[in-house]
Amino acid sequence: MDIARSTPDFLSGGGEMGARIRAYDWSATPLGPPDNWPQSLRVTVRLMLNTNHPMFIWWGPDLIQLYNDAYAKTMGPERHPSALGQRGRDCWDEIWDIIGPQIDYVMSGKGSTWDEDRLVPITRHGQREDVWWTYSYGPIDTAEGIGGVLVICNDVTAQHLANEALKNHTKRLTQYFDQAPGFMTILRGPDHVFEFTNAAFRALIGERDFIGRPMRDILPELEGQGLFELLDDAFESGTARVGKRMPLSLHNSGDEATRQIYIDFVYQPIIETNGVVSGIFVEGIDVSEQVRAEAHLRLINNELKHRVKNTLAIVSAIASQTLRGAGADAAVKIFQDRLGAFGKAHDILTAATSATAPIMEVVDSALAPHRTGDDRFRVSGPPLTLGSKQSLSLALAIHELSTNAIKYGALSNDRGTVDIDWHETSANGEPVFTFHWKEHDGPRVTPPTRKGFGSQLISRTLTADFGADIDVRYDPEGLEVTLTAPIENLHQIDNNGDS
């Protein structure tokens, strides 16, 4: 028998599956002999056998199956080659809940389906496997209507797993970046579009809608502060740019209030394999607290210099008050005691080591070098405590006020006195701390022509450490100073953990 003459031309070729389809007894199936197949099925089978892409056909109400070599490689020995000529439901019962409705959708004339990277688990090689597919079901038309379904598909499991691994790797990197103490962000293109921000960056700048938007749109308040100019330069030159202690004024999220920060940073150009700069990797740290601490330290150092210059003058004043009308031995003893008290005040001012201190002790220690034993200081107030930073600031202020009183104020004569008191009050329903210094019976007071270092120290230090309002009044009857601060600020702790 001449096999070539008995085989329809549309079944020629097709490798293993072409041979199996030609050898199959189709007369025993609802399809009948290939010579009687409708033209649309013949064309589709011819297309399927002559492509290297996985393709599959369900035909007729029973969904009789045909497929090519490329599809056979995806099936496993459980279904290949037995799936050829088999009814679809019998072959794919384990996944019929997924594919059955899609086949019905196409066979009922509603159109085609498309699924991308979809999980359709199947049994192959003896075990149930998670398999991801990208596939389309399309109708095969006949003169009477839709005769079958053409499946064009691809097993994308390897690609899916690679993508998931990349996602997990990227997620881990993001977690690592979020745990970094410094801020990081990635900016793309000449417009510096945000691609990534870490937790430290968002905490520094504030939560905003960063991703996919240019930096100039997100942070317009930075225009003219030098940051954008450095970014543009780094991108255009392909050379890293570094900023040290750079001051920036930022708007708080949701309002127009500004805050000052200082940052150290590096703009590192991202250079692709073709040598083109595609973006900027930004890494840096917020050094605002260090800058403020350094400024405060400079203030304290200047005060120490100021105090050293005045130490001999203060000791001379103490000696003058002590030796006035006293016997030599007694005067020496009193003088030594007062110098010791002065040393204790220095200890509080320069080495506040305890977490808190009773305000009465702070005041008494600061006043000790200036007391003459004749009750010229009248001190009163409830038993409150101060943080170490607030104790130091208040001691500095009391020392400065006492020194001025000895030189120019109520303590510069024999009868002047100073009232010192503090108390808790309430303002707008919030508890408030008030500290009051009032001099009496000293020389007539006139406002100074300029603000001396001591006055600046009192104002700046107390304002910074207490968050206080300071009211200084040059009453002709005696200097009056009032400090007002939220009660919670008596133990205010800065970002370095120091109170």
CSV table of C-alpha atoms in Angstrom, one decimal:
chain,number,residue,atom,x,y,z
A,1,MET,CA,0.0,0.0,0.0
A,2,ASP,CA,1.3,3.5,-0.9
A,3,ILE,CA,1.2,5.3,2.6
A,4,ALA,CA,2.2,8.6,1.0
A,5,ARG,CA,-0.9,8.6,-1.2
A,6,SER,CA,-3.2,7.6,1.6
A,7,THR,CA,-2.0,10.3,4.0
A,8,PRO,CA,-3.7,13.8,3.6
A,9,ASP,CA,-1.2,16.5,2.8
A,10,PHE,CA,-2.2,18.6,5.8
A,11,LEU,CA,-0.9,15.9,8.1
A,12,SER,CA,2.6,15.7,6.6
A,13,GLY,CA,5.7,16.5,8.7
A,14,GLY,CA,5.2,17.4,12.3
A,15,GLY,CA,7.9,15.2,13.9
A,16,GLU,CA,6.8,12.6,16.5
A,17,MET,CA,3.3,14.0,16.9
A,18,GLY,CA,2.8,14.2,13.1
A,19,ALA,CA,3.6,10.5,12.9
A,20,ARG,CA,1.3,9.7,15.8
A,21,ILE,CA,-1.6,11.7,14.4
A,22,ARG,CA,-1.2,10.0,11.0
A,23,ALA,CA,-1.1,6.6,12.6
A,24,TYR,CA,-4.1,7.2,14.9
A,25,ASP,CA,-7.4,5.5,14.1
A,26,TRP,CA,-9.6,8.6,14.0
A,27,SER,CA,-12.5,6.7,12.6
A,28,ALA,CA,-13.0,5.4,16.2
A,29,THR,CA,-13.5,8.9,17.5
A,30,PRO,CA,-16.2,11.6,16.9
A,31,LEU,CA,-13.7,13.3,14.5
A,32,GLY,CA,-13.9,10.5,12.0
A,33,PRO,CA,-11.2,10.0,9.3
A,34,PRO,CA,-9.0,13.0,8.5
A,35,ASP,CA,-10.3,13.1,4.9
A,36,ASN,CA,-13.6,14.2,6.3
A,37,TRP,CA,-12.4,16.8,8.7
A,38,PRO,CA,-13.6,20.4,8.0
A,39,GLN,CA,-11.3,22.8,6.3
A,40,SER,CA,-10.8,25.0,9.3
A,41,LEU,CA,-9.6,22.1,11.4
A,42,ARG,CA,-7.3,20.9,8.6
A,43,VAL,CA,-5.7,24.4,8.4
A,44,THR,CA,-5.3,24.6,12.2
A,45,VAL,CA,-3.7,21.2,12.4
A,46,ARG,CA,-1.4,22.0,9.6
A,47,LEU,CA,-0.3,25.2,11.4
A,48,MET,CA,0.1,23.4,14.7
A,49,LEU,CA,2.3,20.6,13.3
A,50,ASN,CA,4.6,23.1,11.5
A,51,THR,CA,5.4,25.3,14.5
A,52,ASN,CA,7.9,24.9,17.3
A,53,HIS,CA,5.6,26.7,19.7
A,54,PRO,CA,3.5,24.6,22.0
A,55,MET,CA,-0.1,24.3,20.5
A,56,PHE,CA,-3.1,22.2,21.4
A,57,ILE,CA,-6.5,21.6,19.9
A,58,TRP,CA,-9.8,20.6,21.5
A,59,TRP,CA,-12.4,19.7,18.8
A,60,GLY,CA,-16.1,19.2,18.9
A,61,PRO,CA,-18.5,18.8,21.8
A,62,ASP,CA,-16.3,16.0,23.3
A,63,LEU,CA,-13.2,18.2,23.0
A,64,ILE,CA,-11.2,15.6,21.3
A,65,GLN,CA,-7.5,16.4,21.6
A,66,LEU,CA,-4.6,17.0,19.2
A,67,TYR,CA,-1.2,18.6,20.0
A,68,ASN,CA,2.3,19.1,18.6
A,69,ASP,CA,5.8,18.1,19.7
A,70,ALA,CA,6.4,21.3,21.5
A,71,TYR,CA,3.3,20.8,23.7
A,72,ALA,CA,4.2,17.1,24.3
A,73,LYS,CA,7.3,18.2,26.1
A,74,THR,CA,5.3,20.0,28.7
A,75,MET,CA,3.0,17.0,29.6
A,76,GLY,CA,5.0,14.3,31.3
A,77,PRO,CA,4.4,10.5,30.9
A,78,GLU,CA,1.1,10.5,32.7
A,79,ARG,CA,-0.6,12.2,29.7
A,80,HIS,CA,1.7,11.8,26.7
A,81,PRO,CA,1.0,10.1,24.4
A,82,SER,CA,-2.3,8.9,25.8
A,83,ALA,CA,-3.8,12.4,25.6
A,84,LEU,CA,-3.9,12.2,21.8
A,85,GLY,CA,-7.6,11.6,20.7
A,86,GLN,CA,-8.8,11.6,24.4
A,87,ARG,CA,-11.7,13.6,25.6
A,88,GLY,CA,-10.6,16.8,27.3
A,89,ARG,CA,-12.5,16.4,30.5
A,90,ASP,CA,-11.1,12.8,31.0
A,91,CYS,CA,-7.6,14.0,30.4
A,92,TRP,CA,-7.6,17.2,32.5
A,93,ASP,CA,-10.0,16.4,35.3
A,94,GLU,CA,-7.6,17.6,38.0
A,95,ILE,CA,-7.6,21.2,36.6
A,96,TRP,CA,-11.0,21.3,35.0
A,97,ASP,CA,-12.2,23.8,37.6
A,98,ILE,CA,-9.7,26.2,36.0
A,99,ILE,CA,-9.7,25.5,32.3
A,100,GLY,CA,-13.3,24.1,31.9
A,101,PRO,CA,-15.0,27.6,32.3
A,102,GLN,CA,-12.5,29.1,29.9
A,103,ILE,CA,-13.2,26.4,27.3
A,104,ASP,CA,-16.9,26.9,27.7
A,105,TYR,CA,-16.4,30.7,27.3
A,106,VAL,CA,-14.7,30.2,23.9
A,107,MET,CA,-17.1,27.4,22.6
A,108,SER,CA,-20.1,29.5,23.5
A,109,GLY,CA,-18.9,32.2,21.1
A,110,LYS,CA,-18.0,34.8,23.7
A,111,GLY,CA,-14.5,35.4,22.3
A,112,SER,CA,-10.9,34.5,23.3
A,113,THR,CA,-9.2,34.2,26.6
A,114,TRP,CA,-5.7,35.4,27.7
A,115,ASP,CA,-3.8,34.5,30.9
A,116,GLU,CA,-0.3,35.6,31.7
A,117,ASP,CA,1.9,33.9,34.3
A,118,ARG,CA,-1.0,31.9,35.7
A,119,LEU,CA,-0.6,29.1,38.2
A,120,VAL,CA,-2.1,25.9,36.8
A,121,PRO,CA,-0.8,22.9,38.9
A,122,ILE,CA,-0.6,19.6,37.0
A,123,THR,CA,0.7,16.1,37.7
A,124,ARG,CA,3.7,15.1,35.7
A,125,HIS,CA,6.6,12.8,36.4
A,126,GLY,CA,4.8,11.2,39.3
A,127,GLN,CA,4.1,14.3,41.4
A,128,ARG,CA,1.9,17.4,41.5
A,129,GLU,CA,3.8,20.4,40.3
A,130,ASP,CA,3.2,24.1,40.5
A,131,VAL,CA,3.4,25.2,36.9
A,132,TRP,CA,2.9,28.8,35.6
A,133,TRP,CA,1.6,29.3,32.1
A,134,THR,CA,1.0,32.1,29.7
A,135,TYR,CA,-1.7,31.0,27.3
A,136,SER,CA,-4.6,31.9,25.0
A,137,TYR,CA,-7.7,30.0,24.1
A,138,GLY,CA,-9.1,31.0,20.7
A,139,PRO,CA,-12.1,29.8,18.6
A,140,ILE,CA,-11.7,27.6,15.5
A,141,ASP,CA,-14.7,28.6,13.3
A,142,THR,CA,-16.6,26.3,10.9
A,143,ALA,CA,-19.5,27.0,8.6
A,144,GLU,CA,-21.9,25.8,11.3
A,145,GLY,CA,-20.3,27.9,14.1
A,146,ILE,CA,-17.4,27.3,16.5
A,147,GLY,CA,-16.0,23.8,16.0
A,148,GLY,CA,-13.2,23.8,18.6
A,149,VAL,CA,-10.6,25.7,20.7
A,150,LEU,CA,-7.0,26.4,19.7
A,151,VAL,CA,-4.6,26.7,22.6
A,152,ILE,CA,-1.3,28.6,22.2
A,153,CYS,CA,0.7,28.4,25.3
A,154,ASN,CA,4.1,28.5,27.0
A,155,ASP,CA,5.3,27.0,30.3
A,156,VAL,CA,6.8,30.0,32.0
A,157,THR,CA,7.6,28.3,35.3
A,158,ALA,CA,11.4,28.9,35.1
A,159,GLN,CA,10.9,32.6,34.2
A,160,HIS,CA,8.3,32.9,37.0
A,161,LEU,CA,10.6,31.4,39.6
A,162,ALA,CA,13.4,33.6,38.4
A,163,ASN,CA,11.2,36.7,38.7
A,164,GLU,CA,10.1,35.7,42.2
A,165,ALA,CA,13.7,35.1,43.2
A,166,LEU,CA,14.6,38.6,41.9
A,167,LYS,CA,11.6,40.1,43.7
A,168,ASN,CA,12.6,38.4,47.0
A,169,HIS,CA,16.2,39.6,46.5
A,170,THR,CA,15.0,43.1,45.8
A,171,LYS,CA,12.8,42.9,48.9
A,172,ARG,CA,15.7,41.8,51.1
A,173,LEU,CA,17.9,44.6,49.7
A,174,THR,CA,15.1,47.1,50.5
A,175,GLN,CA,14.8,45.7,54.0
A,176,TYR,CA,18.6,46.0,54.4
A,177,PHE,CA,18.4,49.6,53.1
A,178,ASP,CA,15.5,50.4,55.5
A,179,GLN,CA,17.5,49.1,58.4
A,180,ALA,CA,20.5,51.3,57.5
A,181,PRO,CA,21.0,54.3,59.9
A,182,GLY,CA,21.8,56.7,57.1
A,183,PHE,CA,19.3,57.9,54.5
A,184,MET,CA,19.3,56.6,50.9
A,185,THR,CA,17.5,57.3,47.7
A,186,ILE,CA,17.8,56.5,44.0
A,187,LEU,CA,17.0,59.2,41.5
A,188,ARG,CA,16.6,58.4,37.8
A,189,GLY,CA,17.2,60.6,34.8
A,190,PRO,CA,18.1,64.3,34.4
A,191,ASP,CA,14.9,65.3,36.3
A,192,HIS,CA,16.0,63.2,39.3
A,193,VAL,CA,12.8,61.1,39.5
A,194,PHE,CA,12.5,59.1,42.7
A,195,GLU,CA,12.8,55.4,42.2
A,196,PHE,CA,13.5,54.3,45.8
A,197,THR,CA,13.7,55.8,49.3
A,198,ASN,CA,14.6,54.1,52.5
A,199,ALA,CA,13.0,54.5,55.9
A,200,ALA,CA,15.7,57.0,57.2
A,201,PHE,CA,15.1,59.2,54.1
A,202,ARG,CA,11.4,59.3,54.7
A,203,ALA,CA,11.8,60.0,58.4
A,204,LEU,CA,14.1,62.9,57.6
A,205,ILE,CA,12.1,64.5,54.8
A,206,GLY,CA,8.6,63.4,55.9
A,207,GLU,CA,6.2,61.0,54.3
A,208,ARG,CA,5.4,62.3,50.8
A,209,ASP,CA,4.4,60.7,47.5
A,210,PHE,CA,8.0,60.2,46.3
A,211,ILE,CA,8.1,57.3,43.8
A,212,GLY,CA,7.8,58.3,40.1
A,213,ARG,CA,8.0,62.0,40.7
A,214,PRO,CA,10.9,64.5,40.2
A,215,MET,CA,12.7,65.7,43.2
A,216,ARG,CA,12.0,69.4,42.3
A,217,ASP,CA,8.3,68.7,42.3
A,218,ILE,CA,8.4,66.9,45.7
A,219,LEU,CA,10.7,69.4,47.4
A,220,PRO,CA,10.3,72.8,45.7
A,221,GLU,CA,11.4,74.6,48.9
A,222,LEU,CA,15.0,73.3,48.3
A,223,GLU,CA,15.3,75.4,45.1
A,224,GLY,CA,18.2,77.9,45.6
A,225,GLN,CA,19.7,76.1,48.6
A,226,GLY,CA,22.5,74.4,46.5
A,227,LEU,CA,21.2,70.8,46.6
A,228,PHE,CA,19.7,70.7,43.1
A,229,GLU,CA,22.7,72.4,41.6
A,230,LEU,CA,25.0,69.7,43.0
A,231,LEU,CA,22.6,67.0,41.7
A,232,ASP,CA,22.6,68.4,38.2
A,233,ASP,CA,26.4,68.7,38.3
A,234,ALA,CA,26.9,65.1,39.5
A,235,PHE,CA,24.5,63.8,36.7
A,236,GLU,CA,26.0,65.9,33.9
A,237,SER,CA,29.7,65.2,34.9
A,238,GLY,CA,29.3,61.6,36.0
A,239,THR,CA,31.5,62.5,39.0
A,240,ALA,CA,30.5,62.0,42.7
A,241,ARG,CA,29.7,65.1,44.7
A,242,VAL,CA,30.0,65.4,48.5
A,243,GLY,CA,28.2,67.7,50.9
A,244,LYS,CA,29.3,68.4,54.5
A,245,ARG,CA,27.2,70.0,57.2
A,246,MET,CA,24.9,71.3,54.5
A,247,PRO,CA,22.1,73.4,55.9
A,248,LEU,CA,18.6,72.9,54.4
A,249,SER,CA,15.2,74.5,55.2
A,250,LEU,CA,12.4,72.0,54.7
A,251,HIS,CA,8.6,72.4,54.9
A,252,ASN,CA,6.9,70.1,57.3
A,253,SER,CA,4.6,67.7,55.5
A,254,GLY,CA,1.1,69.1,55.1
A,255,ASP,CA,1.9,72.7,56.1
A,256,GLU,CA,4.2,75.6,55.3
A,257,ALA,CA,6.2,75.6,58.6
A,258,THR,CA,9.9,75.2,58.0
A,259,ARG,CA,12.5,73.4,59.9
A,260,GLN,CA,16.3,73.5,59.6
A,261,ILE,CA,18.4,70.4,59.2
A,262,TYR,CA,22.0,69.7,58.4
A,263,ILE,CA,23.2,66.7,56.4
A,264,ASP,CA,26.4,65.0,55.2
A,265,PHE,CA,25.8,63.2,51.9
A,266,VAL,CA,27.3,61.8,48.7
A,267,TYR,CA,25.8,62.0,45.3
A,268,GLN,CA,27.1,58.9,43.4
A,269,PRO,CA,26.3,58.8,39.7
A,270,ILE,CA,24.9,55.4,38.4
A,271,ILE,CA,26.8,54.6,35.3
A,272,GLU,CA,25.4,51.9,33.0
A,273,THR,CA,27.6,49.4,31.0
A,274,ASN,CA,27.5,51.8,28.0
A,275,GLY,CA,29.0,54.6,30.0
A,276,VAL,CA,25.8,56.6,30.2
A,277,VAL,CA,24.8,58.1,33.5
A,278,SER,CA,21.2,56.9,34.2
A,279,GLY,CA,20.7,58.3,37.7
A,280,ILE,CA,22.1,59.2,41.1
A,281,PHE,CA,22.5,57.1,44.2
A,282,VAL,CA,22.2,59.4,47.3
A,283,GLU,CA,23.5,58.3,50.7
A,284,GLY,CA,24.0,60.4,53.8
A,285,ILE,CA,23.3,61.1,57.4
A,286,ASP,CA,21.4,63.7,59.4
A,287,VAL,CA,23.9,65.6,61.4
A,288,SER,CA,21.5,68.2,62.7
A,289,GLU,CA,21.9,67.1,66.4
A,290,GLN,CA,25.7,67.1,66.1
A,291,VAL,CA,25.7,70.6,64.6
A,292,ARG,CA,23.4,71.9,67.3
A,293,ALA,CA,25.4,70.2,70.0
A,294,GLU,CA,28.6,71.6,68.6
A,295,ALA,CA,27.0,75.1,68.6
A,296,HIS,CA,25.9,74.6,72.2
A,297,LEU,CA,29.3,73.3,73.2
A,298,ARG,CA,30.9,76.4,71.7
A,299,LEU,CA,28.5,78.5,73.8
A,300,ILE,CA,29.5,76.6,76.9
A,301,ASN,CA,33.2,76.9,76.1
A,302,ASN,CA,32.8,80.6,75.6
A,303,GLU,CA,31.0,80.7,79.0
A,304,LEU,CA,33.9,78.8,80.6
A,305,LYS,CA,36.4,81.3,79.1
A,306,HIS,CA,34.2,84.1,80.3
A,307,ARG,CA,34.0,82.5,83.8
A,308,VAL,CA,37.7,82.0,84.0
A,309,LYS,CA,38.3,85.6,83.3
A,310,ASN,CA,35.8,86.5,86.1
A,311,THR,CA,36.9,84.0,88.7
A,312,LEU,CA,39.5,86.2,90.3
A,313,ALA,CA,37.0,89.1,90.4
A,314,ILE,CA,34.4,86.8,92.0
A,315,VAL,CA,36.9,85.5,94.5
A,316,SER,CA,38.0,89.1,95.3
A,317,ALA,CA,34.3,90.0,95.9
A,318,ILE,CA,33.8,87.0,98.1
A,319,ALA,CA,36.9,87.9,100.1
A,320,SER,CA,35.8,91.5,100.4
A,321,GLN,CA,32.4,90.4,101.8
A,322,THR,CA,33.9,87.7,104.0
A,323,LEU,CA,36.7,89.8,105.6
A,324,ARG,CA,34.6,92.8,106.2
A,325,GLY,CA,34.5,93.2,110.0
A,326,ALA,CA,35.6,89.6,110.7
A,327,GLY,CA,38.5,88.2,112.8
A,328,ALA,CA,41.5,86.9,110.8
A,329,ASP,CA,41.0,83.2,111.7
A,330,ALA,CA,37.3,83.2,111.3
A,331,ALA,CA,37.6,85.1,108.1
A,332,VAL,CA,40.0,82.5,106.7
A,333,LYS,CA,37.7,79.7,107.6
A,334,ILE,CA,34.6,81.4,106.0
A,335,PHE,CA,36.7,82.3,103.0
A,336,GLN,CA,37.8,78.6,102.5
A,337,ASP,CA,34.2,77.4,102.9
A,338,ARG,CA,33.0,79.8,100.3
A,339,LEU,CA,35.7,78.8,97.8
A,340,GLY,CA,34.7,75.1,98.4
A,341,ALA,CA,31.1,76.0,97.6
A,342,PHE,CA,32.2,77.8,94.5
A,343,GLY,CA,34.1,74.6,93.5
A,344,LYS,CA,30.9,72.6,94.0
A,345,ALA,CA,29.0,74.9,91.7
A,346,HIS,CA,31.7,74.4,89.1
A,347,ASP,CA,31.1,70.6,89.4
A,348,ILE,CA,27.4,71.0,88.7
A,349,LEU,CA,28.1,73.4,85.8
A,350,THR,CA,30.6,71.3,84.0
A,351,ALA,CA,29.9,67.7,84.9
A,352,ALA,CA,26.2,67.0,85.6
A,353,THR,CA,26.4,63.2,85.8
A,354,SER,CA,23.1,62.3,87.4
A,355,ALA,CA,19.9,61.8,85.4
A,356,THR,CA,17.9,64.3,87.6
A,357,ALA,CA,18.6,66.7,90.4
A,358,PRO,CA,16.3,68.5,93.0
A,359,ILE,CA,15.9,72.1,91.9
A,360,MET,CA,16.6,73.3,95.5
A,361,GLU,CA,20.0,71.6,95.4
A,362,VAL,CA,20.8,73.1,92.0
A,363,VAL,CA,19.8,76.6,93.3
A,364,ASP,CA,21.6,76.3,96.6
A,365,SER,CA,24.8,75.0,95.0
A,366,ALA,CA,24.8,77.8,92.4
A,367,LEU,CA,24.2,80.4,95.1
A,368,ALA,CA,26.7,79.0,97.6
A,369,PRO,CA,29.8,81.0,96.4
A,370,HIS,CA,27.7,84.2,96.7
A,371,ARG,CA,26.1,83.8,100.1
A,372,THR,CA,27.4,86.0,102.9
A,373,GLY,CA,25.5,84.4,105.8
A,374,ASP,CA,23.2,87.3,106.3
A,375,ASP,CA,20.1,85.9,104.5
A,376,ARG,CA,20.4,88.1,101.4
A,377,PHE,CA,18.9,85.4,99.3
A,378,ARG,CA,15.3,84.3,100.0
A,379,VAL,CA,14.6,81.0,98.2
A,380,SER,CA,11.3,79.2,98.0
A,381,GLY,CA,9.5,76.7,95.8
A,382,PRO,CA,8.0,73.2,95.6
A,383,PRO,CA,10.3,70.1,95.5
A,384,LEU,CA,10.6,69.7,91.7
A,385,THR,CA,13.4,67.9,89.9
A,386,LEU,CA,15.4,68.8,86.8
A,387,GLY,CA,17.1,66.8,84.1
A,388,SER,CA,20.9,67.1,84.0
A,389,LYS,CA,20.9,69.4,81.0
A,390,GLN,CA,18.3,71.7,82.6
A,391,SER,CA,20.2,71.6,86.0
A,392,LEU,CA,23.4,72.8,84.2
A,393,SER,CA,21.6,75.6,82.4
A,394,LEU,CA,19.8,76.9,85.4
A,395,ALA,CA,23.0,76.8,87.5
A,396,LEU,CA,24.8,78.7,84.8
A,397,ALA,CA,22.0,81.3,84.7
A,398,ILE,CA,21.9,81.7,88.5
A,399,HIS,CA,25.7,82.0,88.7
A,400,GLU,CA,25.5,84.7,86.0
A,401,LEU,CA,22.7,86.6,87.7
A,402,SER,CA,24.5,86.4,91.1
A,403,THR,CA,27.7,87.6,89.6
A,404,ASN,CA,25.9,90.6,88.1
A,405,ALA,CA,24.1,91.3,91.3
A,406,ILE,CA,27.5,91.3,93.2
A,407,LYS,CA,29.1,93.6,90.6
A,408,TYR,CA,26.2,96.0,89.8
A,409,GLY,CA,23.0,94.9,91.5
A,410,ALA,CA,21.4,94.2,94.9
A,411,LEU,CA,24.5,92.4,96.3
A,412,SER,CA,26.9,95.3,95.5
A,413,ASN,CA,25.9,97.1,98.8
A,414,ASP,CA,25.2,96.0,102.4
A,415,ARG,CA,21.4,95.8,102.4
A,416,GLY,CA,20.2,94.6,99.0
A,417,THR,CA,18.4,91.2,98.8
A,418,VAL,CA,17.3,88.7,96.1
A,419,ASP,CA,14.0,86.8,96.0
A,420,ILE,CA,14.2,83.5,94.1
A,421,ASP,CA,11.1,81.3,93.8
A,422,TRP,CA,9.5,78.9,91.4
A,423,HIS,CA,6.0,77.3,91.1
A,424,GLU,CA,3.7,75.4,88.9
A,425,THR,CA,0.8,77.1,87.1
A,426,SER,CA,-1.6,76.3,84.3
A,427,ALA,CA,-1.9,77.9,80.9
A,428,ASN,CA,-4.5,76.9,78.4
A,429,GLY,CA,-5.1,73.7,80.4
A,430,GLU,CA,-1.4,72.7,80.3
A,431,PRO,CA,0.9,72.7,83.3
A,432,VAL,CA,3.6,75.4,83.2
A,433,PHE,CA,6.8,75.9,85.2
A,434,THR,CA,7.7,79.5,86.3
A,435,PHE,CA,11.1,80.5,87.8
A,436,HIS,CA,11.4,84.0,89.2
A,437,TRP,CA,14.5,86.2,90.2
A,438,LYS,CA,13.8,89.6,91.8
A,439,GLU,CA,16.4,92.0,93.3
A,440,HIS,CA,15.5,94.6,96.0
A,441,ASP,CA,17.2,97.6,97.6
A,442,GLY,CA,20.2,97.7,95.3
A,443,PRO,CA,21.4,100.6,93.3
A,444,ARG,CA,18.9,102.1,90.9
A,445,VAL,CA,18.7,100.0,87.8
A,446,THR,CA,18.9,101.4,84.2
A,447,PRO,CA,18.6,99.3,81.0
A,448,PRO,CA,22.1,98.5,79.6
A,449,THR,CA,23.1,100.2,76.4
A,450,ARG,CA,24.1,96.8,74.9
A,451,LYS,CA,23.4,93.1,75.7
A,452,GLY,CA,26.5,91.6,77.4
A,453,PHE,CA,27.7,88.0,77.1
A,454,GLY,CA,26.1,87.0,80.3
A,455,SER,CA,22.7,88.2,79.3
A,456,GLN,CA,23.0,86.4,76.0
A,457,LEU,CA,24.0,83.2,77.8
A,458,ILE,CA,21.0,83.3,80.0
A,459,SER,CA,18.6,83.9,77.1
A,460,ARG,CA,20.1,81.4,74.7
A,461,THR,CA,20.9,78.6,77.1
A,462,LEU,CA,17.6,78.6,79.0
A,463,THR,CA,15.6,79.0,75.8
A,464,ALA,CA,17.3,76.1,74.2
A,465,ASP,CA,17.3,73.7,77.2
A,466,PHE,CA,13.9,74.5,78.7
A,467,GLY,CA,12.1,75.6,75.6
A,468,ALA,CA,11.4,78.6,77.7
A,469,ASP,CA,10.2,82.2,77.3
A,470,ILE,CA,12.5,84.6,79.1
A,471,ASP,CA,11.3,88.0,80.3
A,472,VAL,CA,14.0,90.4,81.6
A,473,ARG,CA,12.8,93.6,83.2
A,474,TYR,CA,15.1,96.4,84.3
A,475,ASP,CA,12.9,97.7,87.0
A,476,PRO,CA,14.5,100.8,88.6
A,477,GLU,CA,13.9,99.1,92.0
A,478,GLY,CA,15.7,96.0,91.0
A,479,LEU,CA,16.4,93.5,88.1
A,480,GLU,CA,13.6,91.0,87.5
A,481,VAL,CA,14.0,87.8,85.4
A,482,THR,CA,11.1,85.4,84.7
A,483,LEU,CA,11.5,82.0,83.0
A,484,THR,CA,8.3,80.2,81.8
A,485,ALA,CA,8.3,76.7,80.2
A,486,PRO,CA,6.1,73.7,79.8
A,487,ILE,CA,6.5,71.5,82.9
A,488,GLU,CA,7.3,68.5,80.7
A,489,ASN,CA,10.5,70.3,79.5
A,490,LEU,CA,12.1,70.1,83.0
A,491,HIS,CA,13.2,66.6,82.0
A,492,GLN,CA,13.3,67.1,78.2
A,493,ILE,CA,15.6,64.5,76.5
A,494,ASP,CA,17.5,65.2,73.3
A,495,ASN,CA,18.1,62.7,70.5
A,496,ASN,CA,21.4,61.6,72.1
A,497,GLY,CA,19.6,60.4,75.2
A,498,ASP,CA,20.9,63.2,77.4
A,499,SER,CA,18.4,65.1,79.5
